[in-house]
Short mmCIF file of C-alpha atoms in Angstrom, two decimals:
data_model
loop_
_atom_site.label_atom_id
_atom_site.label_comp_id
_atom_site.label_asym_id
_atom_site.label_seq_id
_atom_site.Cartn_x
_atom_site.Cartn_y
_atom_site.Cartn_z
CA MET O 16 -29.32 -83.97 -1.19
CA GLY O 17 -30.01 -81.83 1.87
CA PRO O 18 -33.46 -81.20 3.39
CA LYS O 19 -36.31 -83.49 2.41
CA ALA O 20 -38.35 -82.36 -0.55
CA ASN O 21 -41.85 -80.95 -0.11
CA VAL O 22 -44.76 -81.60 -2.43
CA PHE O 23 -46.60 -78.51 -3.62
CA VAL O 24 -50.21 -79.02 -4.72
CA PRO O 25 -52.30 -76.39 -6.56
CA LEU O 26 -55.55 -78.11 -5.54
CA TYR O 27 -58.04 -76.60 -7.97
CA VAL O 28 -59.96 -79.87 -8.08
CA TYR O 29 -63.58 -79.31 -7.04
CA PRO O 30 -64.20 -81.43 -3.91
CA SER O 31 -67.12 -83.53 -5.03
CA PRO O 32 -67.31 -86.71 -2.89
CA GLY O 33 -64.11 -88.71 -3.40
CA ALA O 34 -62.44 -86.16 -5.69
CA TRP O 35 -59.67 -85.36 -3.20
CA LYS O 36 -59.10 -89.00 -2.27
CA PRO O 37 -55.96 -89.38 -4.46
CA LEU O 38 -54.40 -86.58 -2.42
CA GLU O 39 -55.50 -87.94 0.94
CA GLN O 40 -54.09 -91.35 0.04
CA VAL O 41 -50.56 -90.07 -0.65
CA VAL O 42 -50.63 -87.75 2.39
CA GLU O 43 -51.48 -90.75 4.58
CA ALA O 44 -48.95 -93.00 2.85
CA HIS O 45 -46.06 -90.54 3.35
CA PRO O 46 -46.33 -89.02 6.85
CA SER O 47 -42.70 -87.84 6.73
CA LEU O 48 -43.28 -85.92 3.47
CA ASN O 49 -44.65 -82.40 3.81
CA PHE O 50 -47.44 -81.15 1.54
CA THR O 51 -48.19 -77.49 0.85
CA ILE O 52 -51.70 -77.45 -0.60
CA VAL O 53 -53.49 -74.44 -2.12
CA ILE O 54 -57.28 -74.40 -2.18
CA ASN O 55 -59.28 -72.02 -4.36
CA PRO O 56 -63.04 -72.19 -3.72
CA GLY O 57 -63.97 -69.26 -5.98
CA ASN O 58 -61.01 -67.30 -7.37
CA GLY O 59 -60.20 -66.85 -3.70
CA PRO O 60 -62.40 -67.79 -0.75
CA GLY O 61 -65.54 -67.18 -2.80
CA PRO O 62 -68.29 -64.56 -2.46
CA ASN O 63 -69.78 -65.90 0.77
CA ALA O 64 -68.52 -66.01 4.35
CA LEU O 65 -68.02 -69.77 4.03
CA PRO O 66 -67.45 -71.94 0.95
CA ASP O 67 -70.06 -74.47 -0.12
CA THR O 68 -70.78 -77.68 1.76
CA ASN O 69 -68.44 -79.81 -0.35
CA TYR O 70 -65.55 -77.59 0.73
CA THR O 71 -66.64 -77.38 4.37
CA ARG O 72 -66.83 -81.19 4.42
CA GLU O 73 -63.42 -81.84 2.82
CA ILE O 74 -61.19 -79.01 4.08
CA PRO O 75 -61.16 -80.23 7.72
CA LYS O 76 -60.01 -83.66 6.54
CA LEU O 77 -56.91 -82.17 4.91
CA SER O 78 -56.10 -79.57 7.55
CA ALA O 79 -56.15 -82.27 10.24
CA TYR O 80 -53.04 -83.95 8.80
CA GLN O 81 -49.83 -83.01 10.61
CA ASN O 82 -47.84 -83.06 7.36
CA VAL O 83 -50.18 -80.67 5.49
CA CYS O 84 -49.91 -76.88 5.28
CA LEU O 85 -53.17 -75.68 3.72
CA LEU O 86 -53.15 -72.27 2.02
CA GLY O 87 -55.92 -70.06 0.69
CA TYR O 88 -55.66 -68.71 -2.86
CA VAL O 89 -55.73 -64.93 -3.32
CA ALA O 90 -55.14 -63.22 -6.69
CA THR O 91 -53.30 -59.88 -6.58
CA THR O 92 -53.10 -58.99 -10.32
CA TYR O 93 -49.37 -58.20 -10.11
CA GLY O 94 -49.83 -55.64 -7.35
CA THR O 95 -52.64 -53.72 -9.07
CA LYS O 96 -55.67 -55.28 -7.36
CA ASN O 97 -57.25 -52.91 -4.86
CA ILE O 98 -55.60 -53.79 -1.58
CA SER O 99 -58.88 -53.52 0.31
CA LEU O 100 -60.27 -56.38 -1.83
CA VAL O 101 -57.17 -58.47 -1.11
CA ARG O 102 -57.50 -57.76 2.59
CA LYS O 103 -61.14 -58.81 2.43
CA ASP O 104 -60.17 -62.18 0.93
CA ILE O 105 -57.57 -62.72 3.67
CA ASP O 106 -60.07 -61.77 6.37
CA THR O 107 -62.64 -64.17 4.89
CA TYR O 108 -60.23 -67.11 5.12
CA ALA O 109 -59.27 -66.06 8.64
CA SER O 110 -62.91 -66.07 9.78
CA TRP O 111 -63.61 -69.67 8.67
CA PRO O 112 -62.75 -71.47 11.95
CA ALA O 113 -65.08 -69.29 14.03
CA LEU O 114 -67.94 -69.16 11.52
CA GLY O 115 -67.73 -72.87 10.78
CA ASN O 116 -67.49 -73.74 14.47
CA ASN O 117 -64.68 -76.09 13.51
CA LEU O 118 -61.00 -75.34 14.16
CA ASN O 119 -60.03 -77.66 11.30
CA LEU O 120 -62.10 -75.62 8.82
CA SER O 121 -59.09 -73.42 8.31
CA VAL O 122 -56.08 -72.54 6.23
CA SER O 123 -52.61 -71.90 7.66
CA GLY O 124 -51.63 -69.09 5.35
CA ILE O 125 -52.13 -67.39 2.00
CA PHE O 126 -50.94 -68.14 -1.55
CA PHE O 127 -50.69 -64.79 -3.32
CA ASP O 128 -51.02 -65.44 -7.05
CA GLU O 129 -49.92 -63.08 -9.82
CA THR O 130 -47.17 -61.29 -7.92
CA PRO O 131 -44.76 -59.05 -9.89
CA GLN O 132 -41.29 -59.82 -11.18
CA GLU O 133 -39.99 -56.30 -11.87
CA PHE O 134 -39.23 -54.19 -8.83
CA ASN O 135 -41.42 -51.27 -7.86
CA THR O 136 -41.33 -49.60 -4.44
CA SER O 137 -45.11 -49.23 -4.28
CA TYR O 138 -45.54 -52.94 -5.05
CA GLN O 139 -42.97 -53.79 -2.41
CA ALA O 140 -44.94 -51.79 0.19
CA TYR O 141 -48.17 -53.43 -1.01
CA TYR O 142 -46.90 -56.97 -0.42
CA GLU O 143 -45.17 -56.10 2.84
CA GLU O 144 -48.50 -54.77 4.17
CA LEU O 145 -50.28 -57.96 3.07
CA THR O 146 -47.61 -60.17 4.63
CA GLU O 147 -47.95 -58.30 7.92
CA LEU O 148 -51.72 -58.81 7.83
CA VAL O 149 -51.30 -62.58 7.32
CA LYS O 150 -48.65 -62.85 10.01
CA GLN O 151 -50.81 -61.04 12.56
CA SER O 152 -54.01 -62.94 11.78
CA LYS O 153 -55.14 -65.30 14.54
CA GLY O 154 -57.39 -67.16 12.10
CA LEU O 155 -54.54 -68.27 9.84
CA GLY O 156 -52.45 -70.19 12.33
CA PRO O 157 -50.39 -71.84 13.34
CA SER O 158 -47.85 -71.09 10.59
CA ASN O 159 -49.34 -67.93 9.01
CA PHE O 160 -47.44 -69.01 5.89
CA VAL O 161 -47.06 -66.67 2.89
CA VAL O 162 -46.30 -67.78 -0.67
CA HIS O 163 -45.79 -65.48 -3.65
CA ASN O 164 -46.29 -66.67 -7.21
CA PRO O 165 -44.65 -64.53 -9.88
CA GLY O 166 -44.26 -67.76 -11.90
CA ALA O 167 -40.68 -66.77 -12.70
CA VAL O 168 -37.60 -65.48 -10.91
CA PRO O 169 -38.56 -62.10 -9.42
CA ASP O 170 -36.43 -59.20 -8.32
CA SER O 171 -34.69 -60.49 -5.19
CA ARG O 172 -36.02 -57.59 -3.09
CA TYR O 173 -39.44 -59.26 -3.13
CA LEU O 174 -38.18 -62.52 -1.63
CA ALA O 175 -38.09 -61.27 1.95
CA ALA O 176 -41.84 -60.59 1.97
CA ALA O 177 -42.68 -64.29 1.49
CA ASP O 178 -41.89 -67.56 3.23
CA SER O 179 -41.75 -69.23 -0.19
CA THR O 180 -41.69 -67.97 -3.78
CA VAL O 181 -42.67 -69.83 -6.95
CA VAL O 182 -39.72 -69.15 -9.26
CA PHE O 183 -41.05 -71.24 -12.15
CA GLU O 184 -44.55 -72.15 -13.35
CA ASP O 185 -44.50 -73.39 -16.92
CA THR O 186 -43.93 -76.38 -19.18
CA TYR O 187 -41.29 -79.09 -18.89
CA THR O 188 -39.68 -77.84 -22.12
CA ASN O 189 -39.34 -74.30 -20.81
CA PHE O 190 -37.94 -75.54 -17.50
CA LEU O 191 -35.15 -77.33 -19.37
CA LYS O 192 -34.40 -74.13 -21.31
CA ARG O 193 -34.31 -71.94 -18.18
CA ASN O 194 -32.16 -74.46 -16.34
CA LYS O 195 -29.74 -74.75 -19.24
CA ASN O 196 -29.47 -70.95 -19.34
CA HIS O 197 -28.65 -70.90 -15.59
CA THR O 198 -31.68 -68.73 -14.86
CA PHE O 199 -32.15 -70.19 -11.40
CA THR O 200 -28.53 -70.07 -10.27
CA ARG O 201 -28.69 -66.29 -10.61
CA ILE O 202 -31.15 -65.97 -7.70
CA PRO O 203 -29.13 -64.01 -5.09
CA ASP O 204 -28.62 -65.86 -1.83
CA SER O 205 -31.19 -68.41 -2.92
CA ASN O 206 -32.39 -70.75 -0.21
CA ARG O 207 -33.91 -73.81 -1.87
CA SER O 208 -36.26 -74.39 1.07
CA ALA O 209 -37.82 -70.97 0.40
CA LEU O 210 -38.39 -71.60 -3.32
CA CYS O 211 -40.99 -73.59 -5.26
CA THR O 212 -41.09 -74.99 -8.82
CA ILE O 213 -44.26 -75.90 -10.72
CA ILE O 214 -43.89 -77.90 -13.95
CA HIS O 215 -46.67 -79.19 -16.18
CA SER O 216 -46.75 -80.91 -19.57
CA VAL O 217 -44.05 -83.41 -18.66
CA PRO O 218 -43.79 -85.86 -21.62
CA GLU O 219 -45.42 -89.24 -21.03
CA ASN O 220 -42.15 -91.05 -21.70
CA ILE O 221 -40.56 -89.39 -18.65
CA GLN O 222 -41.22 -92.21 -16.20
CA GLY O 223 -39.33 -94.23 -13.58
CA ALA O 224 -35.63 -93.46 -13.53
CA ASP O 225 -36.09 -90.56 -15.95
CA LEU O 226 -38.73 -89.00 -13.71
CA LYS O 227 -36.44 -89.42 -10.71
CA ARG O 228 -33.63 -87.66 -12.60
CA LEU O 229 -36.00 -84.82 -13.43
CA ILE O 230 -36.98 -84.45 -9.77
CA ARG O 231 -33.31 -84.36 -8.79
CA ALA O 232 -32.67 -81.66 -11.40
CA VAL O 233 -35.60 -79.61 -10.10
CA ARG O 234 -34.34 -80.02 -6.55
CA THR O 235 -31.20 -78.11 -7.47
CA VAL O 236 -33.61 -75.17 -7.86
CA SER O 237 -36.09 -75.73 -5.02
CA ASP O 238 -37.08 -78.19 -2.32
CA GLU O 239 -40.78 -77.65 -2.99
CA ILE O 240 -42.03 -79.15 -6.26
CA PHE O 241 -45.14 -79.87 -8.26
CA LEU O 242 -44.85 -82.00 -11.41
CA THR O 243 -47.57 -83.30 -13.70
CA HIS O 244 -47.66 -85.00 -17.06
CA LEU O 245 -51.01 -83.36 -17.82
CA ASP O 246 -50.88 -80.65 -20.48
CA THR O 247 -54.45 -79.37 -20.03
CA GLY O 248 -56.44 -78.92 -16.84
CA TYR O 249 -53.26 -79.70 -14.98
CA TYR O 250 -54.47 -78.24 -11.68
CA ALA O 251 -58.04 -79.46 -11.98
CA SER O 252 -57.37 -83.19 -11.79
CA PHE O 253 -54.80 -85.74 -10.65
CA GLY O 254 -52.94 -87.26 -13.58
CA PRO O 255 -52.23 -90.99 -14.00
CA ASN O 256 -48.65 -90.47 -12.77
CA TRP O 257 -49.61 -88.56 -9.63
CA SER O 258 -48.77 -91.27 -7.10
CA ASP O 259 -45.52 -92.14 -8.93
CA PHE O 260 -44.40 -88.52 -8.62
CA VAL O 261 -45.15 -88.40 -4.89
CA ASN O 262 -43.49 -91.77 -4.25
CA LEU O 263 -40.32 -90.55 -5.98
CA MET O 264 -40.41 -87.28 -4.04
CA ALA O 265 -40.40 -89.32 -0.83
CA THR O 266 -37.22 -91.12 -1.86
CA SER O 267 -35.35 -88.27 -3.58
#
């Protein structure tokens, strides 16, 4: 099967006391499984220099785990958001360790949401500039990791500007259609470890051996995966099959 799978987590669950516990439990239970976790305090880092006290309490707990790569959410509106606003969001995340007087109040990189699929030289320059900013930032260490999320297979010329790219974010049904149509095998020089797949609305009857088969099918596309049976609010809560999914990822 090749390299071990990684669990991707769009953690848009508000961190009220105990709300992130289902995540902490699986991170602790599977120290050899890597977790890439995206936090989104307020459509980005939020309007203030630091997020609210629930976030400042819970973020250090996650970032302290050796098998967690914590990323900050930044929307880019498909390359049309004013780059100075994007830079401001990146700088805000980077300032957290110093302002919070806590090295674990930090993220290790940036998740750029709403990145384009169709190639445009100005967009390419836009994302290359942002990647350079992340890579040079001392406040986003140690990995300074960059993820792009076009939600579909983008023009391959964008791939070099990211450490990982989300090549699918949609329903289970649409994943089966894309896979059947060989959409993912057409990614030039695709490196599964640099790709991510996000699938929601998995039917409730896909459990056990069937869920394991689905994970194996997804792993032919990418090593980094998020699956949920939830069909609404799928990033805002942990579904009843959350731990089953992670357990199977650890053995796939």
